[in-house]
Tab-separated table of C-alpha atoms and ligand atoms in Angstrom:
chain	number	residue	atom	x	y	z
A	14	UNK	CA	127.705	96.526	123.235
A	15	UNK	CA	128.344	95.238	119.570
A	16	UNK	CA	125.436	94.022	119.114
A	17	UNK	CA	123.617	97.171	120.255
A	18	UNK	CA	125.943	99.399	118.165
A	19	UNK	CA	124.904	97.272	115.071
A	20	UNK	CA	121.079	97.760	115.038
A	21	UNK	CA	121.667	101.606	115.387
A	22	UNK	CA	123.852	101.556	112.651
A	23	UNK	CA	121.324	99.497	110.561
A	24	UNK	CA	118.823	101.698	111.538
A	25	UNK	CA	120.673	104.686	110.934
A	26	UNK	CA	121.497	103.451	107.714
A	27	UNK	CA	117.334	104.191	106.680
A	28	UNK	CA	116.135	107.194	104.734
A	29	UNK	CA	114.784	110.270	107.199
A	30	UNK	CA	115.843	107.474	110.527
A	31	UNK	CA	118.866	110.067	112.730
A	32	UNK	CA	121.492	108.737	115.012
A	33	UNK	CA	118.739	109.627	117.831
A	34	UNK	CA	115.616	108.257	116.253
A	35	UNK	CA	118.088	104.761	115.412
A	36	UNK	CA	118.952	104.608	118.788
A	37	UNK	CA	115.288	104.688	120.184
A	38	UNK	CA	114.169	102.212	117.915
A	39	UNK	CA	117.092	100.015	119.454
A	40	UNK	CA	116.117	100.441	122.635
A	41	UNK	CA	112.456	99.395	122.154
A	42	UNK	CA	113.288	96.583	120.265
A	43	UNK	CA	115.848	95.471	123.061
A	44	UNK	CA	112.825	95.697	125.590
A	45	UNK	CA	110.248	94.624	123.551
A	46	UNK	CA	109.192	91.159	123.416
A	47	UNK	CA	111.274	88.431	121.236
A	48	UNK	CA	107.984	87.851	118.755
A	49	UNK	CA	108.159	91.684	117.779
A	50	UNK	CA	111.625	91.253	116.758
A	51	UNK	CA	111.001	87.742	115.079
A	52	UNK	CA	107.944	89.878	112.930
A	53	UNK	CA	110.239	92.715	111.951
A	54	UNK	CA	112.918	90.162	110.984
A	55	UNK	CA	111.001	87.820	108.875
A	56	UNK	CA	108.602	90.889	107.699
A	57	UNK	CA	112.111	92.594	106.426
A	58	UNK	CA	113.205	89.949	104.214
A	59	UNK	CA	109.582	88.501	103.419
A	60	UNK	CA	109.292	91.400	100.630
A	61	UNK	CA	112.499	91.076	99.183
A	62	UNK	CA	111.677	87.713	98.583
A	63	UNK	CA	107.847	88.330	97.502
A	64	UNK	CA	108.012	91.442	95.635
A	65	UNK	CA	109.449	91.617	92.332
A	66	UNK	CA	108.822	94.402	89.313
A	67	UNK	CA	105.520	94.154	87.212
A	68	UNK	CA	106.957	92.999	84.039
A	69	UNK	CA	105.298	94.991	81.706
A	70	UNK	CA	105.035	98.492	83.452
A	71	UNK	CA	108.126	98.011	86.188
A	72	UNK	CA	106.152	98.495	89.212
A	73	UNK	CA	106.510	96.833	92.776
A	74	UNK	CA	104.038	93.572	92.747
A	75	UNK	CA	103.783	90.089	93.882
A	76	UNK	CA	102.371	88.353	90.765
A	77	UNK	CA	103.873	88.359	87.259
A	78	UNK	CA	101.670	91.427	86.285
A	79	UNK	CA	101.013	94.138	88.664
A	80	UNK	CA	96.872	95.279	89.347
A	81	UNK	CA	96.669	98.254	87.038
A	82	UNK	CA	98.710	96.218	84.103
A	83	UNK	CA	96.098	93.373	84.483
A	84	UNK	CA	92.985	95.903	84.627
A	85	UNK	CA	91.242	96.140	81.163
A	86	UNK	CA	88.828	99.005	81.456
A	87	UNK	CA	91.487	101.925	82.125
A	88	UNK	CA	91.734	104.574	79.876
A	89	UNK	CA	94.220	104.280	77.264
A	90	UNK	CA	97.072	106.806	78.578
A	91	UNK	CA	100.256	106.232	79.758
A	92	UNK	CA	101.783	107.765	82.902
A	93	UNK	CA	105.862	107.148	82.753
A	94	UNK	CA	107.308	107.828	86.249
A	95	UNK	CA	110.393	107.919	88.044
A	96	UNK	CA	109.957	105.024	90.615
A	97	UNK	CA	107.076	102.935	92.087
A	98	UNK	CA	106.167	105.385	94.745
A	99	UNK	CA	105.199	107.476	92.348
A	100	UNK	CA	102.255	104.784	90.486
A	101	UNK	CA	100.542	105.364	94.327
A	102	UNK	CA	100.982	108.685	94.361
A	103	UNK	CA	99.462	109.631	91.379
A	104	UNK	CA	96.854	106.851	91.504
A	105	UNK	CA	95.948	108.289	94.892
A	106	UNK	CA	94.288	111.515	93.709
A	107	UNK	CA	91.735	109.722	92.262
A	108	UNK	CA	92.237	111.876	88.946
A	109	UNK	CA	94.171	109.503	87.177
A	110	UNK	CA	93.018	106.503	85.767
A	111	UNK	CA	95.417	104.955	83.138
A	112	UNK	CA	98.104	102.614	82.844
A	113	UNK	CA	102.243	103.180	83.862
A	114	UNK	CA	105.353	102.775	83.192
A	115	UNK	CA	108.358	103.088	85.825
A	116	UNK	CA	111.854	103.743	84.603
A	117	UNK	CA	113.035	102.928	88.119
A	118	UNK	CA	115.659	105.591	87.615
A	119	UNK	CA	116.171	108.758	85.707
A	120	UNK	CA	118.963	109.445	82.813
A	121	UNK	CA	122.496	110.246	84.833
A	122	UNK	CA	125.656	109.433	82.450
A	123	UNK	CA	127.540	110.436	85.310
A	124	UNK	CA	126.230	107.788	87.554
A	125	UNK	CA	126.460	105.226	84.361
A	126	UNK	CA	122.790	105.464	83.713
A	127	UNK	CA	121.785	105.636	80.262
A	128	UNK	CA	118.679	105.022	78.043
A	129	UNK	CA	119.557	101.063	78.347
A	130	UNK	CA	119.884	101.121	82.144
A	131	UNK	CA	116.097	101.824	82.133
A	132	UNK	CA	115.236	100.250	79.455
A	133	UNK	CA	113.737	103.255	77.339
A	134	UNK	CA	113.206	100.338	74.374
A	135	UNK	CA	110.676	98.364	76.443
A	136	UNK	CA	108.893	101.447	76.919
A	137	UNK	CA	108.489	102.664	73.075
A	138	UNK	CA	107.579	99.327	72.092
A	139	UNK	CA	104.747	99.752	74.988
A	140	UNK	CA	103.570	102.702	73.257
A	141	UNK	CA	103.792	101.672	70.169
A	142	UNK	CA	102.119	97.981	70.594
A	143	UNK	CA	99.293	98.705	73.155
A	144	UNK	CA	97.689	101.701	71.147
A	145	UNK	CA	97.982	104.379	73.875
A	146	UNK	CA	96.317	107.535	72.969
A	147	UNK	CA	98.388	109.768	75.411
A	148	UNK	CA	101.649	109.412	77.021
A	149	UNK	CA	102.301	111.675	80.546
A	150	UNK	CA	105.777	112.117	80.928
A	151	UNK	CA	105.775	112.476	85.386
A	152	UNK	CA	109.939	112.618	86.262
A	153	UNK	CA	110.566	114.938	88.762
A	154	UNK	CA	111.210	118.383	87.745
A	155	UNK	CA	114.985	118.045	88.245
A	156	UNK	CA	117.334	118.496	85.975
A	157	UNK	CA	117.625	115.024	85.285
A	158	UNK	CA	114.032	114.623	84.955
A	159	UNK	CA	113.720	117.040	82.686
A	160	UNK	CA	116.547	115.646	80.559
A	161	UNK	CA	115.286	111.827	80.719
A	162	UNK	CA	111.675	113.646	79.833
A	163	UNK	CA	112.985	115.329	76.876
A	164	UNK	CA	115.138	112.332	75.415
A	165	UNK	CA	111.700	110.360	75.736
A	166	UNK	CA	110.118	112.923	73.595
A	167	UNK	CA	112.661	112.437	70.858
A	168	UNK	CA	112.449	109.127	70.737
A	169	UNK	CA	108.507	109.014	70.648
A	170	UNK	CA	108.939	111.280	67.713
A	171	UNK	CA	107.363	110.196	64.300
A	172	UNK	CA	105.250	107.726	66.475
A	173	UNK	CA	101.304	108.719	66.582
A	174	UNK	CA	100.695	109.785	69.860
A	175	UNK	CA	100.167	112.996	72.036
A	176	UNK	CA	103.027	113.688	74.422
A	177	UNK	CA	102.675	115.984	77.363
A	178	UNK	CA	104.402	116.734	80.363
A	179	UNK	CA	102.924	117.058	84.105
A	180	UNK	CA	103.956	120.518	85.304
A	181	UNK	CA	102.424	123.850	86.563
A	182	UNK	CA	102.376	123.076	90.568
A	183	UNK	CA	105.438	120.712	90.745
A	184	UNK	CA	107.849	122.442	93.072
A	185	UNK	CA	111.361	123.044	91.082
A	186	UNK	CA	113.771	120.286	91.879
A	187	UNK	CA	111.128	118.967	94.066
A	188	UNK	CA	109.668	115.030	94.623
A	189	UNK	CA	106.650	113.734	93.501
A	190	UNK	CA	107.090	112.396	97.248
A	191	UNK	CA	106.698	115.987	98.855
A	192	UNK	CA	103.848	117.298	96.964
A	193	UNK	CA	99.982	116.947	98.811
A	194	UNK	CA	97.008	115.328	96.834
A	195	UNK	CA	95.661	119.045	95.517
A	196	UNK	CA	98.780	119.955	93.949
A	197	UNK	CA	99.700	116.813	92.409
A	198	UNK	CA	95.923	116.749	91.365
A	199	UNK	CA	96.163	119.985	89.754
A	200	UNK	CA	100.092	119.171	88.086
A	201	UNK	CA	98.213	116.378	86.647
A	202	UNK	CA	95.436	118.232	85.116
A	203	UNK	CA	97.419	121.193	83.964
A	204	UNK	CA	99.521	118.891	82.168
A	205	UNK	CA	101.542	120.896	78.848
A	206	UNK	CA	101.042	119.458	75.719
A	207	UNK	CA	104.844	118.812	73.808
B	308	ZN	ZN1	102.314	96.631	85.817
């Protein structure tokens, strides 16, 4: 059945969803009532439509100006990160209570990513407008996270500001995504001064 074969493919196509798992999912929607189907379907493209990027710090929101940009009585450090995910990660623990910036993307020349693809510009003049006292650099510690982290050093250099980098904790290579509360707690607060 085509139309079978498409929705597993298209749920196949999802991160962490298997040929099996796709094929399940088919199945209950097939048996399921028409209205759960209608919900997932106008649920699916509801948030592409509503959700757009903060425009100051580049994080998922439905306004202009995400929460945390529009909150004035956070402390005045700045938490860059890798991608969206990450702002609810790290605003999870509880231990965090500053402002962000998302690259939405790391530094990957090979991939045609470079400091203009994620706008490293917008970010300096961040720092350098809204008087930020600290800025945590939070990429993953990949390769290319570590590379993206150091080129923001450089260009932060010669601007007034302590740098530091979230580290001790952070599995090598690993994802903000696959770390618990505690460790990403403790990365956070063992953070190494540049
Ligand atoms: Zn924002």
């Amino acid at each position: 059945m085509e139309s079978l074969d498409n929705l597993i493919s298209s749920f196949s196509s999802l991160p962490s969803i298997g040929k099996k798992s796709a094929t399940r999912l088919a199945y209950f929607i097939l048996k399921s009532d028409k209205r759960i189907a209608e919900k997932l379907a106008h649920d699916l493209l509801n948030i592409k439509v509503m959700v757009k990027n903060c425009s100051q710090c580049g994080t998922y929101t439905e306004g202009d100006i995400c929460n945390i940009c529009s909150s004035l009585n956070r402390d005045k450090i700045i938490c860059v990160v890798e991608q969206s995910q990450d702002v609810y990660f790290i605003d999870s623990t509880g231990e965090y209570s500053g402002y962000f910036h998302v690259l939405n993307g790391v530094l990957s020349p090979l991939n045609g990513v470079g400091p203009k693809e994620l706008k490293l510009d917008k970010l300096v003049n961040r720092i350098k407008e809204e008087g930020f006292k600290e800025v945590i650099i939070a990429t993953n510690p990949t390769l290319e996270g570590d590379t993206t982290a150091l080129y923001i050093l450089k260009l932060l250099e010669g601007i007034d500001v302590k740098v530091s980098r979230i580290a001790s904790g952070m599995p090598v290579g690993g994802d903000m995504e696959y770390i618990d509360k505690q460790t990403l707690s403790r990365s956070l607060k063992g953070r190494i001064s540049y």
